[in-house]
Amino acid sequence: MQSHSSYSHTQLLNDIQHLHPNQVRDALHALDLSCVCVRSMEGTIFFWSQGNEQLYGWSCQEVTGRTTHELLKTQFPKRLSEINAELMEHGSWKGELLHCTKSGSEVWVASYWVLQRAPHGSPISVIEINSDITESKRSEERSRYLASIIESSDDAIISKDLDGIITSWNTGAERLFGYSAHEIIGRQVLTLFPPELVDEEFIIMARIHRGERIQNYETVRVAKSGRRVDVSITVSPIVNAFGNVIGASKIVRDISQRKALESAFQESERRQALAVEAGEIGLWSYDVASGRPRFSPRCKMIWGLPPDAPTPDYEENLKAIHPNDVERVDRAFQSSIVQGAPFDIDYRLIGQSGSIRWVQSKGRPWKDAQGIVTQIYGTAIDLTQRKQTEESLRRTNSQLEQFAYATAHDLQEPLRNVALSIELAKQQIDRQISQEAEELLNCAVQNARHVQGMVRELLAYSRALQNAAHSPVTNAEEAFALALENLAIAMKEAAAYITKDQLPMVKMDQNHLLQVFQNLLGNALKYRSAEPPRIHVSATVKQNHCLLSVKDNGIGIEPQFQERVFGMFKRLRNNETAGTGVGLALCKRIIEHYGGEIWVQSDGKTGSTFFFTVPLDERSNRAASYK
Ligand code: ADP
């Protein structure tokens, strides 16, 4: 008999078939290391080789007489009855089985069964030869596992040989480049390179030959559609059992989205920097833990420091602030740190030469995950120029106002005298003058009276905002009622019907709101149509202000005149109705003084609606639960 290593199973079985059962046993003893078991059709073990002892851990003595499938907890690829039927039909069966050893570990075997028949044909025994394939099963499993990872990866995983021929291509690669594995395997990897980058492949391959790995190399590749894709590539050498490099594996990640985000971010940073520079905005930050501020070069410029000077610390900064402002600034800062409140403050800096600069600083606190303020970020703008312009404008306006007031005041007396003198003169020369001369004198009196009216209104206009209550709160209902009282006669004459919504508490001087109501209601009566006037005053509460409106059914104002009517002395029908054209200009002045707006809507035919906004007194409205 040949040694077991070169003696094939088939030869063995041929030999065995011609031996007497006793001889079979002897022969099988010689196959020390083979895993052989002879058993009955039902599985009762007669023979158990040493190879089996080693593989399964049970000695021959332990297993003799036991049932092989129970002992080994055999897991079959199909039902045992089917296997036995095959065995009966063909005399042999082969397949893979999973067994359990004495120690409980699992063993995969390639099993070959041969049926022994008695001369009359009935089955006597089954010779079962097993070879351990656990290792190859495991590595097969590992390969399957790795293959499934490669297939499920979002990245493209490609391998190529040393000539750059693509040898494998996963579904990630199909998705990224658009080629199917069938189309691309066998083609040059350079197919994926943009023409100007083909040299990269030679550099990569030179490194791969040296056994080096290239990690996260960012470049561009071309998809089947011609689309250029930003990618990050990791290339590793593939070595054979002798350690020789035989190819390379590549992991290619699509980074186009990240690149697009990066470039959008850079673009927005660039734009922001330009806007900050164009707006001459200084940027600063304050680190709460260290108590250290940081200034941008523009911010240092506003502070009168050279761009490379160190940022002054918090205390030094406070020292540079005007003594009247320093407490306000410090308070804003501290409450931003403690309460997380943003701030927006104007204050004065005193320069080294004693010059004063106005600064507007806005700060926004930044909180960590625990809600604690760790940084304050802010901007600073030099307001000096604007403040100077505002101040000079304010001075000019006040001078103009004083001038208008003085002129209007001083003109009143002489104008009254002119009108009176003409009337007196007319009375004295009454009978001797012609009708034409009398008409001329009448006209002179009328004009003098009109100019007198204008001067009176001008005086009211320039006085309008004087002596206003300091921080007034007015019940708009009361101001409205007073306006109605003043207009009672005109209302009665015109048979007007006036309705209104509930009116809120507003932060305005009562007299100011009264003047606005009186002018708007008075106009609604004056500029009425043939119908009796129907007027409605409505109020809509917004966040911190109220939108009021006065709607009439009068003659209307054509759209092209709707801005003009708010101008000083601007009238649309000069002689038809009495008036000087100051009323709406006065309303505009008052409303704008309180930070509001006034405008009119009309189709020019069916009445007008004047809208205006006024500041709400939120506290008293809440108390009165005004809606
Ligand atoms: P006055 O009434 O003294 O002329 P205003 O400044 O109050 O001056 O009004 C300016 C002009 O706007 C008026 O002359 C009139 O032509 C027009 N106007 C004002 N209110 C109305 C209104 N409710 N309906 C139609 N026209 C109006």
XYZ file of C-alpha atoms and ligand atoms in Angstrom:
654
model
C 0.000 0.000 0.000
C 1.264 3.482 -0.853
C 1.769 6.204 1.718
C -1.469 8.085 2.513
C -0.213 11.352 1.094
C -0.073 10.111 -2.503
C -2.726 7.444 -2.238
C -5.982 8.802 -3.635
C -9.378 8.131 -2.108
C -10.590 6.465 -5.291
C -7.666 4.060 -5.287
C -8.288 3.377 -1.650
C -11.930 2.622 -2.274
C -11.119 0.366 -5.203
C -8.706 -1.567 -3.058
C -11.117 -1.750 -0.150
C -13.963 -3.125 -2.238
C -11.936 -6.246 -2.970
C -10.964 -6.970 0.623
C -12.586 -9.099 3.312
C -14.056 -6.943 6.176
C -11.180 -8.037 8.429
C -8.693 -7.084 5.769
C -10.554 -3.787 5.367
C -10.024 -3.049 9.026
C -6.290 -3.814 8.739
C -5.969 -1.692 5.644
C -7.757 1.170 7.280
C -5.443 1.071 10.278
C -2.653 1.881 7.891
C -4.369 5.140 6.936
C -3.367 6.672 10.226
C -3.790 10.244 9.297
C -6.759 9.973 6.980
C -10.132 10.770 8.469
C -12.035 7.606 7.768
C -15.069 6.181 9.419
C -16.879 2.950 8.546
C -20.454 2.837 9.701
C -23.747 1.162 9.072
C -26.342 2.751 6.772
C -28.053 4.083 9.911
C -24.779 5.583 11.165
C -23.532 3.081 13.816
C -19.754 3.414 13.859
C -17.581 0.290 13.266
C -14.312 1.965 12.464
C -12.813 5.347 13.469
C -9.366 6.244 12.115
C -6.628 8.014 14.043
C -7.089 10.915 11.646
C -10.682 11.171 12.898
C -9.454 10.962 16.492
C -7.248 13.964 15.820
C -9.870 15.900 13.918
C -12.847 15.345 16.220
C -11.185 14.596 19.562
C -13.007 11.304 20.265
C -11.013 8.065 20.504
C -12.008 5.006 18.514
C -13.147 3.347 21.736
C -15.385 6.267 22.651
C -17.226 6.296 19.356
C -17.568 2.656 18.448
C -21.246 1.719 18.460
C -22.451 5.299 18.530
C -24.344 6.975 15.724
C -22.063 9.170 13.663
C -24.595 11.920 12.760
C -25.719 12.334 16.356
C -22.168 12.275 17.674
C -20.941 14.866 15.227
C -24.203 16.900 15.176
C -23.874 16.791 11.426
C -25.438 19.592 9.417
C -26.235 18.343 5.911
C -26.563 20.436 2.740
C -29.919 18.659 2.109
C -32.162 16.158 3.837
C -30.352 12.951 4.945
C -33.055 10.822 3.319
C -32.239 12.445 -0.049
C -28.500 11.862 0.460
C -29.113 8.215 1.357
C -31.312 7.784 -1.715
C -28.471 9.127 -3.882
C -26.010 6.836 -2.114
C -28.238 3.816 -2.791
C -28.671 4.755 -6.399
C -25.073 5.663 -7.318
C -23.127 3.794 -4.653
C -21.397 6.957 -3.512
C -22.128 10.544 -2.478
C -19.977 13.572 -1.898
C -20.661 16.964 -0.410
C -19.709 19.408 2.314
C -20.793 18.816 5.924
C -20.518 20.803 9.105
C -19.475 18.767 12.152
C -19.040 19.470 15.797
C -15.918 18.196 17.606
C -15.726 16.853 21.129
C -14.580 20.268 22.375
C -17.609 21.894 20.712
C -15.832 23.676 17.851
C -17.165 23.517 14.315
C -15.363 21.703 11.527
C -16.164 21.899 7.850
C -15.361 18.682 5.925
C -15.468 17.590 2.323
C -17.113 14.211 2.773
C -17.007 11.249 0.417
C -19.290 8.293 1.152
C -19.036 4.892 -0.484
C -21.645 2.196 -0.040
C -20.466 -1.367 0.668
C -22.872 -4.026 -0.529
C -23.074 -7.752 0.303
C -22.658 -10.065 -2.706
C -26.464 -10.368 -2.970
C -26.628 -6.545 -3.180
C -27.957 -5.472 0.200
C -26.012 -2.572 1.814
C -23.598 -3.569 4.592
C -21.705 -0.438 5.473
C -20.746 3.072 4.416
C -17.159 4.212 4.249
C -17.037 7.918 5.006
C -13.830 9.785 4.185
C -13.648 13.352 5.344
C -11.059 16.025 4.753
C -10.915 19.157 6.847
C -11.736 22.230 4.744
C -12.464 24.604 7.643
C -9.590 26.890 6.776
C -10.525 27.278 3.126
C -14.189 27.723 4.138
C -13.178 30.505 6.508
C -11.068 32.269 3.958
C -13.888 31.870 1.439
C -16.216 33.462 4.006
C -13.699 36.247 4.648
C -13.435 36.902 0.910
C -17.213 36.988 0.615
C -17.365 39.375 3.563
C -14.683 41.633 2.072
C -16.385 41.513 -1.314
C -19.666 42.591 0.253
C -17.909 45.494 2.010
C -16.336 46.534 -1.270
C -19.662 46.273 -3.072
C -21.574 48.238 -0.460
C -18.965 50.996 -0.240
C -19.964 54.448 -1.471
C -16.396 54.951 -2.597
C -15.111 53.633 -5.871
C -12.782 50.677 -5.204
C -10.728 49.706 -8.187
C -7.730 47.469 -8.715
C -5.290 47.474 -11.576
C -2.214 45.478 -12.598
C 1.234 46.894 -13.067
C 0.448 47.815 -16.686
C -2.412 50.010 -15.477
C -5.091 47.609 -16.723
C -8.220 47.694 -14.572
C -8.824 44.285 -12.964
C -11.733 44.971 -10.618
C -14.452 47.612 -10.373
C -17.108 47.860 -7.627
C -20.592 49.393 -7.802
C -19.274 52.551 -6.109
C -16.975 52.976 -9.122
C -19.922 52.364 -11.448
C -21.870 55.101 -9.686
C -18.986 57.565 -9.640
C -17.673 57.102 -13.175
C -20.721 55.755 -15.005
C -18.905 52.741 -16.561
C -20.195 49.241 -15.751
C -17.632 46.695 -14.553
C -18.207 44.814 -17.807
C -17.298 47.907 -19.871
C -14.194 48.985 -18.021
C -12.422 45.865 -16.711
C -9.518 45.166 -19.069
C -9.217 48.816 -20.098
C -6.418 51.236 -19.221
C -6.883 53.184 -15.977
C -5.778 56.273 -17.953
C -9.291 56.241 -19.463
C -10.322 57.980 -16.229
C -7.622 60.684 -16.364
C -8.063 64.173 -17.785
C -5.461 64.618 -20.572
C -3.400 67.166 -18.657
C -3.025 64.839 -15.665
C -1.871 61.582 -17.313
C 1.649 62.114 -15.910
C 0.196 61.585 -12.445
C -0.253 57.889 -13.219
C 3.486 57.412 -13.823
C 4.350 59.158 -10.588
C 1.769 57.062 -8.710
C 2.974 53.794 -10.265
C 6.627 54.607 -9.503
C 5.712 54.924 -5.832
C 3.565 51.778 -5.925
C 6.527 49.845 -7.403
C 8.536 50.931 -4.394
C 5.781 49.461 -2.207
C 4.635 52.910 -1.011
C 1.065 53.879 -0.223
C -0.448 57.169 -1.450
C -3.042 58.544 0.888
C -5.857 61.054 0.286
C -4.352 62.534 -2.816
C -6.740 65.187 -4.175
C -7.036 65.389 -7.932
C -9.507 65.291 -10.811
C -10.813 62.357 -12.843
C -13.211 62.145 -15.770
C -16.485 60.178 -15.769
C -17.910 58.385 -18.794
C -20.151 61.390 -19.492
C -17.069 63.634 -19.719
C -17.913 65.285 -16.386
C -14.821 66.208 -14.382
C -15.043 64.954 -10.812
C -13.017 66.223 -7.848
C -11.716 63.120 -6.077
C -9.535 62.084 -3.176
C -7.527 58.929 -3.960
C -5.764 56.401 -1.749
C -3.606 53.905 -3.661
C -2.019 50.820 -2.035
C 0.243 48.215 -3.601
C -1.103 44.640 -3.981
C 1.596 42.044 -3.212
C 1.659 38.331 -3.992
C 2.623 35.511 -1.622
C 6.305 36.232 -2.251
C 5.902 39.879 -1.337
C 6.234 41.114 -4.911
C 4.077 44.040 -6.031
C 1.665 42.790 -8.685
C -0.765 45.673 -8.929
C -2.492 48.409 -6.976
C -5.835 48.977 -5.321
C -7.400 52.408 -5.389
C -10.089 53.921 -3.225
C -11.551 56.937 -4.992
C -13.844 59.274 -3.068
C -16.029 61.869 -4.722
C -15.216 65.201 -3.039
C -16.916 67.479 -5.564
C -19.613 68.427 -3.071
C -17.019 69.276 -0.416
C -14.991 71.223 -2.979
C -18.091 73.145 -4.081
C -18.875 73.945 -0.441
C -15.280 75.001 0.168
C -15.246 77.301 -2.803
C -18.686 78.723 -1.906
C -17.360 79.291 1.608
C -14.203 80.979 0.313
C -16.290 83.090 -2.029
C -18.583 84.150 0.797
C -15.560 84.872 3.026
C -14.055 86.991 0.239
C -17.320 88.853 -0.234
C -17.714 89.337 3.479
C -14.164 90.675 3.775
C -14.812 93.063 0.876
C -18.093 94.231 2.408
C -16.441 94.701 5.803
C -13.622 96.669 4.170
C -15.947 98.713 1.959
C -18.171 99.477 4.950
C -15.064 100.464 6.957
C -16.262 98.076 9.638
C -13.866 97.089 12.405
C -14.246 93.538 13.756
C -13.505 92.559 17.333
C -13.957 89.593 19.602
C -13.734 89.136 23.341
C -12.731 85.874 24.980
C -14.625 85.643 28.268
C -12.313 83.058 29.907
C -9.094 85.002 29.353
C -10.737 88.443 29.389
C -8.772 89.328 26.260
C -10.193 91.303 23.351
C -8.891 90.966 19.765
C -9.154 93.749 17.188
C -9.002 93.619 13.383
C -6.577 96.152 11.783
C -9.561 98.395 10.878
C -10.733 98.269 14.494
C -7.279 99.359 15.670
C -7.438 102.213 13.170
C -10.735 103.375 14.695
C -9.054 103.261 18.120
C -6.220 105.392 16.659
C -3.689 102.541 16.908
C -1.255 101.329 14.212
C -2.387 98.048 12.574
C 0.484 96.041 14.124
C -0.026 97.408 17.663
C -1.152 94.841 20.250
C -4.863 94.923 21.091
C -5.397 96.889 24.309
C -6.860 94.773 27.098
C -10.364 95.341 28.480
C -9.317 97.744 31.261
C -7.163 99.818 28.895
C -10.113 100.006 26.503
C -12.364 101.346 29.228
C -9.766 104.018 30.019
C -9.952 105.246 26.401
C -13.724 105.799 26.647
C -15.214 109.190 27.554
C -15.934 109.304 31.337
C -19.634 110.003 30.682
C -19.980 106.897 28.518
C -17.716 104.397 30.242
C -20.277 103.049 32.711
C -22.855 102.485 29.969
C -20.357 100.564 27.837
C -19.155 98.426 30.751
C -22.748 97.627 31.729
C -23.666 96.588 28.178
C -20.630 94.288 28.078
C -21.218 92.701 31.462
C -24.903 92.046 30.798
C -23.963 90.485 27.482
C -21.634 88.083 29.323
C -24.033 87.299 32.154
C -27.414 87.378 30.404
C -26.307 86.686 26.840
C -27.909 89.934 25.656
C -26.732 91.484 22.367
C -25.936 95.197 22.452
C -25.726 98.197 20.145
C -24.206 101.316 21.694
C -22.756 104.634 20.590
C -19.998 106.117 22.723
C -17.038 108.466 22.589
C -13.355 107.545 22.534
C -10.817 110.094 23.652
C -7.734 110.044 21.412
C -4.190 110.644 22.695
C -4.352 114.271 21.550
C -7.634 114.674 23.418
C -9.694 114.569 20.209
C -13.073 112.847 20.432
C -14.160 110.032 18.136
C -17.695 108.656 18.091
C -17.929 104.864 17.801
C -20.873 102.554 17.301
C -20.210 99.085 18.731
C -22.480 96.104 18.200
C -21.859 92.890 20.159
C -23.355 89.392 19.857
C -22.602 86.810 22.564
C -21.636 83.258 21.548
C -22.756 80.448 23.860
C -21.279 76.969 24.301
C -23.345 73.747 24.469
C -24.135 74.467 28.152
C -25.526 77.891 27.245
C -22.592 79.782 28.815
C -21.279 82.825 26.984
C -17.685 82.081 25.969
C -17.058 84.746 23.337
C -18.535 88.046 22.260
C -18.172 88.936 18.601
C -18.785 92.430 17.390
C -18.306 95.267 14.960
C -17.170 98.845 15.416
C -17.877 101.764 13.102
C -16.383 105.225 13.289
C -19.402 107.538 13.586
C -17.429 110.779 14.054
C -18.089 112.089 10.558
C -21.781 111.143 10.679
C -22.238 112.651 14.132
C -20.569 115.891 12.971
C -22.822 116.064 9.897
C -25.905 115.284 12.000
C -24.936 117.935 14.499
C -24.368 120.572 11.846
C -27.660 119.590 10.155
C -29.451 119.806 13.469
C -27.947 123.243 14.088
C -28.888 124.475 10.597
C -32.422 123.128 10.999
C -32.832 124.734 14.341
C -31.515 128.046 12.969
C -33.895 127.748 10.017
C -36.753 126.998 12.365
C -35.903 129.971 14.506
C -35.686 132.102 11.379
C -39.047 130.840 10.057
C -40.582 131.376 13.457
C -39.162 134.890 13.823
C -40.111 135.872 10.275
C -43.621 134.474 10.579
C -43.997 136.105 13.960
C -42.680 139.477 12.796
C -44.706 139.374 9.565
C -48.001 138.958 11.378
C -48.191 142.517 12.665
C -47.313 144.386 9.448
C -49.646 142.115 7.471
C -52.526 142.791 9.804
C -51.755 146.513 9.442
C -51.700 146.264 5.633
C -55.124 144.573 5.572
C -56.562 147.031 8.100
C -55.086 150.089 6.360
C -56.517 149.058 3.003
C -59.936 148.504 4.538
C -59.849 151.864 6.337
C -58.671 153.636 3.191
C -61.468 151.925 1.266
C -64.077 153.133 3.775
C -62.828 156.728 3.555
C -62.750 156.957 -0.196
C -65.760 154.716 -0.580
C -68.068 156.861 -2.643
C -65.520 158.506 -4.848
C -63.863 155.409 -6.371
C -64.808 153.531 -9.484
C -66.156 149.974 -9.326
C -62.910 148.700 -10.872
C -60.800 150.418 -8.184
C -63.086 148.971 -5.491
C -62.601 145.436 -6.854
C -58.839 145.946 -6.820
C -58.932 147.076 -3.211
C -61.116 144.079 -2.271
C -58.651 141.766 -3.950
C -55.753 143.394 -2.048
C -57.607 142.834 1.267
C -58.336 139.215 0.371
C -54.712 138.516 -0.528
C -53.452 140.207 2.595
C -55.821 138.005 4.672
C -54.654 134.857 2.835
C -50.984 135.695 3.417
C -51.890 136.350 7.037
C -53.415 132.845 7.214
C -50.300 131.330 5.661
C -48.049 133.118 8.098
C -50.216 131.908 10.990
C -49.981 128.322 9.754
C -46.244 128.652 9.205
C -45.939 129.817 12.755
C -47.965 126.802 13.942
C -45.746 124.536 11.845
C -42.496 125.854 13.256
C -43.886 125.757 16.802
C -45.413 122.306 16.366
C -42.739 120.320 18.175
C -41.914 122.846 20.845
C -42.877 122.209 24.451
C -43.739 118.548 23.857
C -44.147 116.470 27.029
C -40.926 114.633 27.866
C -42.000 110.998 27.660
C -45.665 111.311 26.907
C -48.298 108.613 26.874
C -51.615 109.529 25.313
C -54.898 107.755 25.115
C -55.651 108.031 21.379
C -59.380 107.843 22.246
C -59.086 111.139 24.131
C -57.106 112.912 21.398
C -59.731 111.736 18.897
C -62.620 112.975 21.077
C -60.969 116.428 21.415
C -60.525 116.645 17.633
C -64.248 115.858 17.164
C -65.142 118.545 19.679
C -63.128 121.135 17.730
C -64.754 120.051 14.474
C -68.307 119.820 15.847
C -69.723 122.748 13.798
C -68.154 121.639 10.512
C -69.397 118.102 11.117
C -72.904 119.258 11.742
C -72.908 121.491 8.666
C -71.744 118.668 6.476
C -74.063 116.075 8.148
C -71.000 113.828 8.530
C -71.191 110.277 9.879
C -67.982 109.251 11.688
C -67.158 105.780 13.036
C -63.994 104.362 14.607
C -62.267 101.236 15.964
C -61.071 101.029 19.546
C -57.961 103.243 19.749
C -54.819 102.346 21.769
C -52.492 104.111 24.206
C -49.661 105.689 22.226
C -46.291 107.183 23.085
C -47.059 110.695 21.780
C -47.848 114.115 23.098
C -51.644 114.468 23.236
C -51.637 117.797 21.420
C -49.609 116.328 18.561
C -51.995 113.440 18.008
C -54.910 115.858 18.315
C -53.425 118.041 15.531
C -52.997 115.016 13.261
C -56.573 113.789 13.824
C -57.963 117.301 13.455
C -56.184 117.973 10.156
C -57.088 114.607 8.627
C -60.729 114.668 9.805
C -61.011 118.375 8.847
C -59.757 117.568 5.323
C -62.173 114.629 5.062
C -64.971 117.095 5.756
C -63.544 119.866 3.518
C -62.801 117.736 0.475
C -66.116 115.917 0.477
C -68.044 114.855 -2.619
C -71.742 115.464 -3.284
C -72.521 112.699 -0.742
C -72.583 113.489 3.010
C -69.157 112.554 4.407
C -68.771 109.039 5.816
C -65.507 108.726 7.703
C -63.998 105.725 9.455
C -60.917 105.716 11.710
C -59.310 102.294 12.082
C -56.449 101.002 14.261
C -54.322 97.887 13.663
C -51.803 96.982 16.331
C -48.454 95.710 14.993
C -45.419 94.689 17.069
C -44.457 97.936 18.766
C -46.490 100.388 16.761
C -50.036 100.949 15.602
C -51.230 101.588 12.067
C -54.023 104.179 12.130
C -56.064 105.246 9.114
C -58.681 107.855 8.272
C -60.890 106.763 5.382
C -63.345 109.136 3.677
C -65.758 109.032 0.747
C -64.679 112.436 -0.571
C -63.324 113.650 -3.918
C -60.159 111.543 -3.716
C -56.572 112.409 -4.696
C -55.174 111.256 -8.013
C -52.154 108.972 -7.660
C -49.682 111.431 -9.237
C -50.452 114.014 -6.509
C -50.369 111.669 -3.541
C -46.831 112.627 -2.491
C -47.123 116.263 -3.356
C -49.999 116.955 -0.935
C -47.609 116.451 2.022
C -45.389 119.349 0.819
C -45.448 122.774 2.438
C -48.117 125.138 0.913
C -49.044 122.469 -1.636
C -52.714 122.485 -2.604
C -54.486 120.768 -5.475
C -57.446 123.111 -6.014
C -56.193 126.462 -4.821
C -59.308 128.554 -4.827
C -62.139 126.090 -4.408
C -61.802 125.569 -0.652
C -60.270 127.624 2.110
C -56.834 126.495 3.231
C -53.119 127.195 3.084
C -51.583 123.799 2.212
C -49.792 123.437 5.545
C -52.043 120.883 7.314
C -50.632 117.676 5.796
C -47.040 119.011 5.963
C -47.627 119.539 9.687
C -49.041 115.996 10.102
C -45.978 114.585 8.319
C -43.642 116.567 10.526
C -45.320 115.328 13.703
C -45.553 111.678 12.618
C -41.923 111.562 11.445
C -40.830 113.158 14.695
C -42.104 109.973 16.413
C -40.328 107.728 13.912
C -43.531 106.950 11.989
C -44.694 107.286 8.407
C -47.734 108.857 6.750
C -49.111 108.214 3.268
C -52.366 108.284 1.325
C -54.143 105.772 -0.906
C -56.838 106.803 -3.347
C -58.000 105.977 -6.870
C -58.643 109.701 -7.386
C -62.428 109.190 -7.535
C -63.983 107.377 -4.618
C -62.479 108.873 -1.485
C -59.062 108.699 0.153
C -57.526 106.792 3.036
C -54.714 108.439 4.995
C -52.500 105.931 6.847
C -50.024 106.769 9.587
C -48.019 104.814 12.142
C -47.558 105.792 15.771
C -45.458 104.255 18.574
C -47.490 102.059 20.925
C -47.270 102.230 24.663
C -47.063 98.471 25.040
C -47.219 98.450 28.833
C -50.522 100.273 29.224
C -52.012 98.459 26.229
C -51.156 95.134 27.858
C -52.716 96.261 31.094
C -55.868 97.286 29.213
C -55.584 94.055 27.169
C -55.955 96.041 24.005
C -56.053 93.796 20.971
P -55.177 122.560 2.953
O -56.293 121.685 3.322
O -55.019 123.713 3.863
O -55.163 122.921 1.515
P -53.498 120.306 3.479
O -52.018 120.226 3.603
O -54.306 119.801 4.604
O -53.830 121.786 3.134
O -53.898 119.515 2.177
C -53.158 119.686 0.993
C -54.037 119.392 -0.202
O -54.318 117.990 -0.277
C -55.393 120.005 -0.136
O -55.374 121.312 -0.639
C -56.244 119.082 -0.983
O -56.116 119.432 -2.343
C -55.617 117.769 -0.775
N -56.342 116.959 0.248
C -56.047 116.841 1.562
N -56.888 115.997 2.184
C -57.755 115.548 1.237
C -58.865 114.627 1.247
N -59.245 114.000 2.361
N -59.506 114.399 0.079
C -59.095 115.003 -1.056
N -58.071 115.872 -1.132
C -57.406 116.164 -0.004
